[in-house]
Coordinates of C-alpha atoms and ligand atoms in Angstrom, one line a residue:
X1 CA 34.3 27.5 -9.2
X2 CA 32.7 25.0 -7.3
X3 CA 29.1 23.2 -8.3
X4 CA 26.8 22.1 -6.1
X5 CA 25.3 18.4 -6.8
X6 CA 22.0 19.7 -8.0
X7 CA 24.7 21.8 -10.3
X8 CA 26.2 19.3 -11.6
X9 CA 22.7 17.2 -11.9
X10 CA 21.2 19.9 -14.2
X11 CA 24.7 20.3 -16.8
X12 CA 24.6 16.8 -17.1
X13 CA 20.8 17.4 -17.9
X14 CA 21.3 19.8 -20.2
X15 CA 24.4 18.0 -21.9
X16 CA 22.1 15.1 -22.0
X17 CA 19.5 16.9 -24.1
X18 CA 21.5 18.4 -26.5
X19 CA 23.6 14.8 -27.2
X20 CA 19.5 14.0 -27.4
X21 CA 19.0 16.4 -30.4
X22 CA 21.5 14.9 -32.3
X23 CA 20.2 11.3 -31.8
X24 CA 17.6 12.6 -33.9
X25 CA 16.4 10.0 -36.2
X26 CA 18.0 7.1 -34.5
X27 CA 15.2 4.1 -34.9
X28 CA 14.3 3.6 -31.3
X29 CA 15.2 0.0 -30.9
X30 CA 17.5 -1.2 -28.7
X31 CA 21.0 -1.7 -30.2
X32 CA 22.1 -3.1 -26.8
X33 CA 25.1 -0.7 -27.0
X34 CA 25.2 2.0 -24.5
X35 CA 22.1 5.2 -25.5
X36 CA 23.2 7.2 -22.8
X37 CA 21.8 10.8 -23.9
X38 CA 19.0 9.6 -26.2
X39 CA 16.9 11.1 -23.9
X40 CA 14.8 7.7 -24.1
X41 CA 15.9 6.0 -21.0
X42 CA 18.5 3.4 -21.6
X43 CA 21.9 3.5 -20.1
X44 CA 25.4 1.7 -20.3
X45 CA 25.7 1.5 -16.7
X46 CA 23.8 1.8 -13.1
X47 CA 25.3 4.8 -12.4
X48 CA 24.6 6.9 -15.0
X49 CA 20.8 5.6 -15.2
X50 CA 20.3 6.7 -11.7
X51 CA 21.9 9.9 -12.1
X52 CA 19.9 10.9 -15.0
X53 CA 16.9 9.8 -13.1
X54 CA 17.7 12.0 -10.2
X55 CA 17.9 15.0 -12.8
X56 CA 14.4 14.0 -13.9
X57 CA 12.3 13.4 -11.0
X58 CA 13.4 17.1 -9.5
X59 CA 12.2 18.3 -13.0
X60 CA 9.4 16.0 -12.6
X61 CA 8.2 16.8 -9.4
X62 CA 8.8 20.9 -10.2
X63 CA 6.0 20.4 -13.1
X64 CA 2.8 20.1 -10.2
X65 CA -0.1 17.3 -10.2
X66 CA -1.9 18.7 -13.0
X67 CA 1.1 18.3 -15.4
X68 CA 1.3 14.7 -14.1
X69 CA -2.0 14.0 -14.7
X70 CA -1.3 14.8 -18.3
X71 CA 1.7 12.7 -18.5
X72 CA 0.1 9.8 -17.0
X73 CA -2.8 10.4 -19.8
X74 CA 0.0 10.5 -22.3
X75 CA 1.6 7.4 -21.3
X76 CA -1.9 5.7 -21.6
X77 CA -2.2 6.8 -25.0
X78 CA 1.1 5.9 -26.5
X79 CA 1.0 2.6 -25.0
X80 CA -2.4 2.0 -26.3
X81 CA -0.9 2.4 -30.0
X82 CA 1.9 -0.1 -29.1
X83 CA -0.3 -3.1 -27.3
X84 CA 0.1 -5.9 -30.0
X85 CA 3.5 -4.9 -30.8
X86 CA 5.0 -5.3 -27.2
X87 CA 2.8 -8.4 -26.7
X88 CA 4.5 -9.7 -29.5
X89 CA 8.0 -8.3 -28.9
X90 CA 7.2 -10.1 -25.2
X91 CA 6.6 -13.2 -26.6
X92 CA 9.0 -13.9 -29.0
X93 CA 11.9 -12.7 -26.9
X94 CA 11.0 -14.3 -23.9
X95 CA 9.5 -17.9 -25.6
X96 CA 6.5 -17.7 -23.0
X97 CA 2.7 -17.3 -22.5
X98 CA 0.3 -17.0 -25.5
X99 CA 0.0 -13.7 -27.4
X100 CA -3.5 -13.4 -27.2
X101 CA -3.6 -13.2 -22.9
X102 CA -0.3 -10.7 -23.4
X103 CA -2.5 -8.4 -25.2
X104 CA -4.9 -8.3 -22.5
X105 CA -2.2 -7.9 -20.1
X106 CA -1.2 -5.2 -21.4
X107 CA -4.4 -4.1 -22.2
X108 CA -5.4 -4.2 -18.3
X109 CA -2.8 -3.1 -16.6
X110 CA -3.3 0.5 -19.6
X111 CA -6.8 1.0 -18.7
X112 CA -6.5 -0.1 -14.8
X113 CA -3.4 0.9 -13.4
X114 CA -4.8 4.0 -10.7
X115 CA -3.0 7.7 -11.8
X116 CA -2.8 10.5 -9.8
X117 CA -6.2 9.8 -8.5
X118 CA -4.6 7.3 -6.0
X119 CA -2.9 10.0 -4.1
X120 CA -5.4 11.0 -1.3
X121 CA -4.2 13.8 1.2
X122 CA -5.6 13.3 4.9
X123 CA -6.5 16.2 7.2
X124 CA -7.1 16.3 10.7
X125 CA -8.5 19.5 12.0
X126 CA -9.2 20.9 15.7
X127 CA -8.7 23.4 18.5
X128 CA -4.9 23.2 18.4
X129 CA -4.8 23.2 14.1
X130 CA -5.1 21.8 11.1
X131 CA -2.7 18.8 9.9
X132 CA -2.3 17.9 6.5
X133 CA -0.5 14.2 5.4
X134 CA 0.3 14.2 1.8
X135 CA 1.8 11.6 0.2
X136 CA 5.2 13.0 -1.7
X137 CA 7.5 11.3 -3.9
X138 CA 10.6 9.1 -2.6
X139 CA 13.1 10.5 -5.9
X140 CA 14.2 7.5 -7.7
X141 CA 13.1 4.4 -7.1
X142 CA 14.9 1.0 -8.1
X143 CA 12.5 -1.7 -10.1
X144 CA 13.4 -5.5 -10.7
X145 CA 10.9 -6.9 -12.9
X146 CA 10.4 -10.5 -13.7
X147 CA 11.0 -12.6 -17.1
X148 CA 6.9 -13.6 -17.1
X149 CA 5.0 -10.0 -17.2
X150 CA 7.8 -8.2 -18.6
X151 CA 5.6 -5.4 -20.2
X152 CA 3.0 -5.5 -18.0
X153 CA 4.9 -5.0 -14.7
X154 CA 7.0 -1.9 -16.5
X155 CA 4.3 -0.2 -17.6
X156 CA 1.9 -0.8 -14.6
X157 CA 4.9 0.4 -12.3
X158 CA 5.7 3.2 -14.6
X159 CA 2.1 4.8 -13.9
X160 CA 2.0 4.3 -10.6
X161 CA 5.8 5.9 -9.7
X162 CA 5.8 8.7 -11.9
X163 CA 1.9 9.5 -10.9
X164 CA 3.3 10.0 -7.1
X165 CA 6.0 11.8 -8.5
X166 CA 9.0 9.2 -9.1
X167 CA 11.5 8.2 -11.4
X168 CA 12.6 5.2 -11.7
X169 CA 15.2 2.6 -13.1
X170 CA 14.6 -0.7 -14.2
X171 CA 16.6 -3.9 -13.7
X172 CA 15.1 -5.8 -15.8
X173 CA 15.1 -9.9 -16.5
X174 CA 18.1 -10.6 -18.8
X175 CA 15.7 -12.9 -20.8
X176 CA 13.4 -9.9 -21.6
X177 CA 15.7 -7.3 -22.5
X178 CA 15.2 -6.2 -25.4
X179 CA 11.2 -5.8 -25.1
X180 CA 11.6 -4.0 -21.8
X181 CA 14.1 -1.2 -23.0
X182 CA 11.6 -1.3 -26.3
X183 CA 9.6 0.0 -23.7
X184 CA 11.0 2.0 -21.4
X185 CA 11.9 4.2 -24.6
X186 CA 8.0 4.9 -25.8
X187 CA 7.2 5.4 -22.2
X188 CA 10.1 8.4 -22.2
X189 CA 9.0 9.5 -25.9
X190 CA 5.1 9.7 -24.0
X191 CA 6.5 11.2 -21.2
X192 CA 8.2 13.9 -23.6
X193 CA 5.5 14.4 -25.7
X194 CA 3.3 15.1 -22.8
X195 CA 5.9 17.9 -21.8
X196 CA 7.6 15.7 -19.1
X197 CA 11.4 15.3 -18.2
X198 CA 13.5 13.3 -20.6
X199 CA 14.9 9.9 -18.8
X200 CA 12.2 9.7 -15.9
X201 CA 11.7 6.2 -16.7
X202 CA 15.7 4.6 -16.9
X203 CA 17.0 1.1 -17.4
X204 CA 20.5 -0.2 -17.8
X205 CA 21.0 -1.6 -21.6
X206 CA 22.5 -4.8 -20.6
X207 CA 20.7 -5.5 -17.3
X208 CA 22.5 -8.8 -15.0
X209 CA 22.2 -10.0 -11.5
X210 CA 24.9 -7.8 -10.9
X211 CA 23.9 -4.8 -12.1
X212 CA 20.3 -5.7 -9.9
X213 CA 22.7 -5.8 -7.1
X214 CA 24.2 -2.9 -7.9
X215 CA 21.0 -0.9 -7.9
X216 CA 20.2 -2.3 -4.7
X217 CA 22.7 -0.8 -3.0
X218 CA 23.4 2.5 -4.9
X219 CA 23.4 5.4 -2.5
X220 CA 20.9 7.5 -4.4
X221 CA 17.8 5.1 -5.1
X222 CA 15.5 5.6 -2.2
X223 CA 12.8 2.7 -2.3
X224 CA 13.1 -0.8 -3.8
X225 CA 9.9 -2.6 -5.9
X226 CA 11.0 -6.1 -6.7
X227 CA 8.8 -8.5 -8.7
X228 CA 10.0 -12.0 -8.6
X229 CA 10.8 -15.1 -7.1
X230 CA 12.1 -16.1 -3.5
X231 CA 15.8 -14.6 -4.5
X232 CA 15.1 -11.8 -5.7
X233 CA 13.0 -10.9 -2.8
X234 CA 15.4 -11.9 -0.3
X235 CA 18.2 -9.8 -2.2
X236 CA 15.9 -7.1 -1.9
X237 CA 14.8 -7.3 1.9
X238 CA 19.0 -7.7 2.8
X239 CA 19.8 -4.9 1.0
X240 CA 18.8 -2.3 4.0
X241 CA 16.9 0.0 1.8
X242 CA 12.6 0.4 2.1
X243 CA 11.7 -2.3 -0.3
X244 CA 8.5 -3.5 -1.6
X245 CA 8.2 -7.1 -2.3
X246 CA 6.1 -9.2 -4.9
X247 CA 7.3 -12.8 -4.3
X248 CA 5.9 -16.0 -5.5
X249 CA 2.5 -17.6 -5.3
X250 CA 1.4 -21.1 -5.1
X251 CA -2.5 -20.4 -5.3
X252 CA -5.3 -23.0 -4.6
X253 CA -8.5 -23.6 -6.2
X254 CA -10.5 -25.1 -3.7
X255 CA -14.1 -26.4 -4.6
X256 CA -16.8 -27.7 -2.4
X257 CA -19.7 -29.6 -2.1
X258 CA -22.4 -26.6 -3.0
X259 CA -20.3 -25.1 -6.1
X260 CA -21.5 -24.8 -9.5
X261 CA -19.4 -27.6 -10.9
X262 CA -20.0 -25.9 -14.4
X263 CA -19.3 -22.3 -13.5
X264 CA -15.8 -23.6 -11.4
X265 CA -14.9 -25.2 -13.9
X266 CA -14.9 -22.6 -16.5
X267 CA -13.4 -20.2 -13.9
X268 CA -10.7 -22.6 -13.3
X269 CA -9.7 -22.9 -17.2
X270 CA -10.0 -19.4 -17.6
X271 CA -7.8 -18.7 -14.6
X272 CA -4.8 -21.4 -14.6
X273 CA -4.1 -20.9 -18.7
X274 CA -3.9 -17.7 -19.0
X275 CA -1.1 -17.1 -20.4
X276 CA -0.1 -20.4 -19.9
X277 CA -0.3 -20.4 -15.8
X278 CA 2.7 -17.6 -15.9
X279 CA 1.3 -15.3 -14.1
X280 CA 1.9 -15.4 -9.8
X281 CA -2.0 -15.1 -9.2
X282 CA -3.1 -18.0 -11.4
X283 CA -4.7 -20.8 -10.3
X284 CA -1.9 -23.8 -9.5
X285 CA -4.0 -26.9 -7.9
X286 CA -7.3 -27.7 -7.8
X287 CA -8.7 -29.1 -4.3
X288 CA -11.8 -30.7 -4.8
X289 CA -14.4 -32.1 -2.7
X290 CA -15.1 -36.0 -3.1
X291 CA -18.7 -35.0 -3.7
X292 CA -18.0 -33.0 -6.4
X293 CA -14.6 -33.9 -7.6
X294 CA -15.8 -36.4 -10.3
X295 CA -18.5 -34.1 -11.6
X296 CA -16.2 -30.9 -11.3
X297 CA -13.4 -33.2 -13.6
X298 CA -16.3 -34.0 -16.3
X299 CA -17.1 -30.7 -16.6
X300 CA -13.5 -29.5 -16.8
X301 CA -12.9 -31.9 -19.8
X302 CA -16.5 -30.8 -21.3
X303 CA -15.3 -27.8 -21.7
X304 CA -11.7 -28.0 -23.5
X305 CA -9.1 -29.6 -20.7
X306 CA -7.1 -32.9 -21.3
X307 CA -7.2 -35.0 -18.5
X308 CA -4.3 -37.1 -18.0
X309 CA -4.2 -40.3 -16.7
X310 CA -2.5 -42.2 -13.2
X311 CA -0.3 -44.2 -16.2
X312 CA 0.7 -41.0 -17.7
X313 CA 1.8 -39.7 -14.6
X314 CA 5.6 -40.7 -13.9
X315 CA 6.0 -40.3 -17.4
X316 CA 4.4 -36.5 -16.8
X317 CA 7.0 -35.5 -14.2
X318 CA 9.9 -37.1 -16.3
X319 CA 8.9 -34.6 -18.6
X320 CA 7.9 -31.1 -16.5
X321 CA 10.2 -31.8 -13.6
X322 CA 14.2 -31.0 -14.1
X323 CA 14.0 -32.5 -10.0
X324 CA 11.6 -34.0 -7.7
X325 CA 12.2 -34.2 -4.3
X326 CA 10.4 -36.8 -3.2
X327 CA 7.1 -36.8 -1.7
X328 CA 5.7 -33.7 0.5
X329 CA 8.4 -31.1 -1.1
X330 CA 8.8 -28.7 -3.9
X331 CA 10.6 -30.1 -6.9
X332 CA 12.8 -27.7 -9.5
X333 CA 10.7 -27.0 -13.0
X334 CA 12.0 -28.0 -16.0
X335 CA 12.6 -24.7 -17.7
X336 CA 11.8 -25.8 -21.1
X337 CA 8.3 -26.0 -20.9
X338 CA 7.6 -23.0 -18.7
X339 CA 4.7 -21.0 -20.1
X340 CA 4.4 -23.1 -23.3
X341 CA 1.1 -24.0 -24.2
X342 CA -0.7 -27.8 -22.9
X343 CA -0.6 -28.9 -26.8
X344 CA 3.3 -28.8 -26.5
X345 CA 3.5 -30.7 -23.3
X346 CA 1.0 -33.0 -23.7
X347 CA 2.7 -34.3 -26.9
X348 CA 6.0 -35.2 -24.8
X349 CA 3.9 -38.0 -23.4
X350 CA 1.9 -39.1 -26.3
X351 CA -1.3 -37.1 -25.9
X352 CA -1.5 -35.3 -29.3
X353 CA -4.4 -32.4 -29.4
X354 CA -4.7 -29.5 -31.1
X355 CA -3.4 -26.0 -29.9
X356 CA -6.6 -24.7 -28.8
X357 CA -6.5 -27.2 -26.2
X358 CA -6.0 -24.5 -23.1
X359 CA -5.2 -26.6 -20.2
X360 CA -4.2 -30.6 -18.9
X361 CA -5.5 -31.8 -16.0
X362 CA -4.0 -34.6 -13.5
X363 CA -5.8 -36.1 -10.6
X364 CA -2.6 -37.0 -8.2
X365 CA -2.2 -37.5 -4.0
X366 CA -2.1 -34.5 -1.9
X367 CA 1.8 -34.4 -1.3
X368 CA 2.5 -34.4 -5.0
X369 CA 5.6 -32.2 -5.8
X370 CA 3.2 -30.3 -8.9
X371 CA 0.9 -29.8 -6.0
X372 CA 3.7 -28.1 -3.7
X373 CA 5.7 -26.2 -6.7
X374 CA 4.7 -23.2 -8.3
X375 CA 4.5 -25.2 -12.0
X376 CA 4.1 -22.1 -14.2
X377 CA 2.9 -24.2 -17.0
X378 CA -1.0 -25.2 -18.0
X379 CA -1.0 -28.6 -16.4
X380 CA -3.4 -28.4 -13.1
X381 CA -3.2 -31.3 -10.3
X382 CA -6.3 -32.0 -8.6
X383 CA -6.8 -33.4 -5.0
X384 CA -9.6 -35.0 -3.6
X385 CA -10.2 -34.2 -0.3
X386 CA -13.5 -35.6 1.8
X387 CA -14.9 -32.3 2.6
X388 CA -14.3 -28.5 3.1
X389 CA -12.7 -28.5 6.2
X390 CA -9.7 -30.6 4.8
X391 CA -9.7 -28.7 1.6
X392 CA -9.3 -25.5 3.1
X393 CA -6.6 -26.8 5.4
X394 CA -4.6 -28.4 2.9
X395 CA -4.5 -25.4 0.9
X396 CA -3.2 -23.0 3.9
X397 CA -0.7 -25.6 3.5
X398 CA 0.2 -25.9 -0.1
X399 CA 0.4 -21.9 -0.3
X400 CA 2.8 -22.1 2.1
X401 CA 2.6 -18.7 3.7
X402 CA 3.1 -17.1 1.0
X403 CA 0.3 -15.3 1.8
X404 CA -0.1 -14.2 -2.4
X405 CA -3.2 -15.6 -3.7
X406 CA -6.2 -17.8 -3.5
X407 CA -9.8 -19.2 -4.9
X408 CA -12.6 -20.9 -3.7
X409 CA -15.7 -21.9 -5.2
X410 CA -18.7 -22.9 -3.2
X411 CA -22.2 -21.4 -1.7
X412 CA -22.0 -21.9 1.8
X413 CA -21.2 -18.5 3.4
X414 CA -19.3 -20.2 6.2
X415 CA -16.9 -22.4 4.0
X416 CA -16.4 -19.3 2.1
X417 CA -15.8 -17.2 5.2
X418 CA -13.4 -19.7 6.9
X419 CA -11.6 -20.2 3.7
X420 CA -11.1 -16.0 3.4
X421 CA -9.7 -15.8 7.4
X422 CA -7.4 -18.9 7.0
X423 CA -5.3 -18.6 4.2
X424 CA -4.8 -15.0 4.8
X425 CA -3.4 -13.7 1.1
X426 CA -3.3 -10.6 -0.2
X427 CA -5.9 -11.6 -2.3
X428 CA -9.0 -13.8 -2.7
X429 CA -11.5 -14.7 -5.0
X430 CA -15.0 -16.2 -4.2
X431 CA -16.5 -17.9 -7.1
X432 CA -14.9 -16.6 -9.9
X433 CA -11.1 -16.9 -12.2
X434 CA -8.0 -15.6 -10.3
X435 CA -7.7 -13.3 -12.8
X436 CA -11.0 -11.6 -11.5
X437 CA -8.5 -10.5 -8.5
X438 CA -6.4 -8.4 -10.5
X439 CA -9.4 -6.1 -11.9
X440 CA -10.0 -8.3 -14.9
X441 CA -13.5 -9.7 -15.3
X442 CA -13.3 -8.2 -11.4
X443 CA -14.0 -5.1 -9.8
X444 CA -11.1 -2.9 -8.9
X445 CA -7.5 -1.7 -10.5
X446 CA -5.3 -3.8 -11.6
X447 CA -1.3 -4.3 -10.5
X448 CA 1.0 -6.5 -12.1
X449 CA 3.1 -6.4 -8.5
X450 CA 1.3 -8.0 -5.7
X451 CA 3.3 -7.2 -2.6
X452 CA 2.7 -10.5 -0.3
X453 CA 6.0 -10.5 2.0
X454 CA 6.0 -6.6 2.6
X455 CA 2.5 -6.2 2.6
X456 CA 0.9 -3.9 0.4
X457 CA -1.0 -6.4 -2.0
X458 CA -2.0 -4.5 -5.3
X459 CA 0.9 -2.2 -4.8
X460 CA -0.1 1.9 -6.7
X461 CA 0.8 5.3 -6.7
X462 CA 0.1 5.8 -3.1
X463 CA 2.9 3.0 -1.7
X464 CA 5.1 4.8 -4.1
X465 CA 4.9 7.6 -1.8
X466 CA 5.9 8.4 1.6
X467 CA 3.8 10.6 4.5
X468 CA 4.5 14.2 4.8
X469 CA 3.0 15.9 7.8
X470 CA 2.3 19.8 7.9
X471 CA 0.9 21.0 10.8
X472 CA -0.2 24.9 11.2
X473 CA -0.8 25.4 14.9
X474 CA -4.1 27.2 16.2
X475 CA -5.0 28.2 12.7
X476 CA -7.5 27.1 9.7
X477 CA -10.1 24.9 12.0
X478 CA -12.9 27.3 10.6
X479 CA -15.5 25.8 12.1
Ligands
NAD501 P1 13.2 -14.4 -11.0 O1 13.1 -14.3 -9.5 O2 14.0 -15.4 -11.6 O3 13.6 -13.0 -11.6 C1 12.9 -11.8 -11.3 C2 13.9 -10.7 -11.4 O4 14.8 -10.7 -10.3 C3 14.7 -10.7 -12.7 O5 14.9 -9.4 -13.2 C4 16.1 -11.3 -12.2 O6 17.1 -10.9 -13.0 C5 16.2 -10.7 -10.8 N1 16.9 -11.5 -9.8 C6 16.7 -12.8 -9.6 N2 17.5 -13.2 -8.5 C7 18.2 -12.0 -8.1 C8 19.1 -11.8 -7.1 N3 19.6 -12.7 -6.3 N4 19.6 -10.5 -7.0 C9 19.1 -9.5 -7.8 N5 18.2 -9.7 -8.8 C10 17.8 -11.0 -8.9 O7 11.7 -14.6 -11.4 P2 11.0 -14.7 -12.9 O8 11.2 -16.1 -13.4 O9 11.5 -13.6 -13.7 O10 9.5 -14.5 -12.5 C11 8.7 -15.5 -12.0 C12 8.6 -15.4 -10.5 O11 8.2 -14.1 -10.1 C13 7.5 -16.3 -10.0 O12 7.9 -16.9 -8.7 C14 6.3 -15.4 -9.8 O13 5.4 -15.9 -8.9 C15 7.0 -14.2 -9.4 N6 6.1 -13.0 -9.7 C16 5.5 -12.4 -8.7 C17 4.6 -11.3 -9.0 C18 3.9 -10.6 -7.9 O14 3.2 -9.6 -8.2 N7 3.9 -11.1 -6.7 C19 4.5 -10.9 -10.3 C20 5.2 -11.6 -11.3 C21 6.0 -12.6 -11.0

């Protein structure tokens, strides 16, 4: 006898749910080895995560929208039960960020992430017909997430593929393993719960570059999401599938003349330490007006940053910088005080404060490498520039074309407006934290991939979908 694929798909399925009966009672931790058949997600190899996940997102996409919506709502509320514990799980694995702004990560991207709700059919009707566009599922989709938003990015990508009708399997970082099959395994026990396919969110148990490579080019994944730096996103964009890209960020802070020195400067702190500048939107340099620089810098130490001196300063990038490049270039961060809080860097160079110290602050020359590099640690340069005009150029500069973020803070309509058209990101703040721009302490939904180089900005549901015409010819205009 011979099977068809979508044969053999559905034995395996059924083989895979029966091995998942017996696995009964197995705590759902991780044990790295190889839970192919759990039902829960995690899988010894590439392969056999994307063939499960194929199985799933034809059951998945057989259920309808309404069952979606209840998975989707079921996902939400497991995930709300489990906040703290894979903030935690984040932190202590991965060594970055501050547990407090993980919680709220996590909380936002729960709450924010758009469902089914983002899914919005067109119509165009007339003499000759009516044409529907609906936006339908791609199958599986491959997902590379990064080492700094490790829960966040999984759950806020979970939501959005399976809402348009996905599965998908996770390459996750190496560095945050453990927390991220943690979680793909409650997002498959919500899914199940919910009356959902078993395995429609998949990762690979022991997840390397390789096995990222791999999933690029496996024959059966259909769309690529990426989350990462330059490499990752160039892999992604060689690799000759659809991809979606969320690169790296460099975002300015640029305050004039007619800002609220007091209100910058609490957006600013708020903004660049959140979780210990990690994050790709945060704030990264400060470029301050000379009338307002000194008053801007006062306020900023009023109100809880360090400010660290020009003496300090060589002594600074011995510590932070594993290579400078001289002036006007990028240098290479030194890994070992990525995302740890200011207390613990500030001590490497004498400044001893306490821990609820948020942020250090440096006033340095424009072509500064902790100007040009994406530092990823709570220690903000500042440049002083003589007035808006420069400001705003120099940050077009400094972010180069990365097109990702930026913030300005200021009162005069046409700084703000010139600022907005010239730097051209995906997104932009006026007077308020960075964070504001991904739906928190902001209006609008949240994403935890922000899709510069392809485009799409705060990717959802609806770029997890592609465009399906339907036409009926000279019928159902009823008007
Ligand atoms: P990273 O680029 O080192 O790793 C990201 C992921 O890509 C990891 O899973 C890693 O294993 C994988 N990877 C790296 N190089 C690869 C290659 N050549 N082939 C296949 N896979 C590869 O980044 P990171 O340190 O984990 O995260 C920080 C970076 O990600 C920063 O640059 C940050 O701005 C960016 N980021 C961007 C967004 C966004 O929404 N735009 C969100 C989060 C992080």
């Amino acid at each position: 006898m011979i099977f068809t694929e979508d044969q053999i798909d559905l034995i395996a399925q059924r083989v895979t749910e029966r091995l998942a009966k017996r696995t009964d009672g197995v705590p759902v931790r991780d044990t790295g080895g190889t839970r192919a058949g759990s039902g829960e997600g995690v899988f010894g190899d590439v392969d056999s995560a994307v063939s499960a996940a194929v199985v799933s997102q034809k059951q998945l996409a057989a259920l309808g929208l309404e069952a979606r919506r209840k998975i989707i709502a079921g996902m939400r509320r497991t995930l709300r039960e489990h906040i703290e514990e894979l903030a935690r799980s984040a932190l202590n694995e991965t060594g970055l960020g501050r547990l407090e702004d993980k919680i709220a990560k996590n909380r936002l991207v729960i709450d924010k992430t758009p469902g089914t709700e983002d899914l919005c059919p067109t119509a165009v009707s007339g003499d000759r017909g009516l044409t529907l566009v609906e936006p339908a599922p791609y199958g599986v989709i491959g997902a590379i997430t990064p080492i700094t938003n490790p829960t966040s990015t999984i759950i806020c990508n979970s939501i959005g593929m399976v809402a348009a009708g996905n599965s998908v399997v996770f390459n996750v970082h190496p560095g945050a393993r453990q927390c991220s099959v943690y979680n793909v395994q409650l997002l498959n026990r919500a899914i199940v719960a919910a009356g959902g396919p078993a395995n429609v969110i998949a990762t690979v148990s022991q997840p390397t570059i390789e096995s990222a490579q791999e999933l690029m080019q496996h024959p059966r994944v259909r769309l690529l999401v990426v989350t990462g730096g330059e490499g990752v996103v160039k892999a992604a964009m060689r690799s000759g599938k659809r991809a979606i890209c969320a690169g790296p960020g460099n975002p300015p802070a640029v305050v004039d003349e007619t800002a609220d020195p007091d209100r910058a400067a609490r957006d600013i702190i708020m903004g660049a330490s959140f979780d210990n500048n990690i994050v790709c939107v945060l704030e990264k340099e400060i470029i301050a007006v000379d009338g307002i620089a000194d008053q801007l810098k006062a306020s900023l130490c009023r109100q809880g940053c360090v400010e660290i001196s020009g003496h300090q300063l060589q002594q600074l990038e011995k510590v932070i910088f594993e290579e400078t490049r001289g002036p006007g270039k990028p240098g290479v961060m030194n890994k070992k005080y990525i995302g740890q809080n200011a207390d613990v860097i500030l001590r490497e160079i004498g400044i001893r404060v306490g821990k609820e110290i948020r942020l250090g602050i440096v006033e340095v020359d424009r072509d500064h490498p902790l100007v040009l590099t994406e530092q990823m640690m709570p220690i903000l340069p500042l440049v002083r520039v003589r007035n808006a005009d420069e400001g705003i150029d120099l940050a077009v500069r400094v972010e180069h074309g990365f097109g990702h973020t930026a913030t300005m803070h200021s009162k005069n309509i046409d700084h703000l407006s010139r600022m907005a058209r010239e730097i051209n990101v995906s997104i932009f703040i006026k007077n308020g934290p960075s964070v504001a721009g991904l739906g928190y302490g902001g209006e609008g939904h949240t994403s935890f991939s922000i899709a510069s180089p392809t485009g799409e900005g705060l990717t959802s549901a609806r770029h997890f979908s592609r465009d399906r015409r339907c036409v009926l010819v000279d019928h159902f205009r009823i008007v």
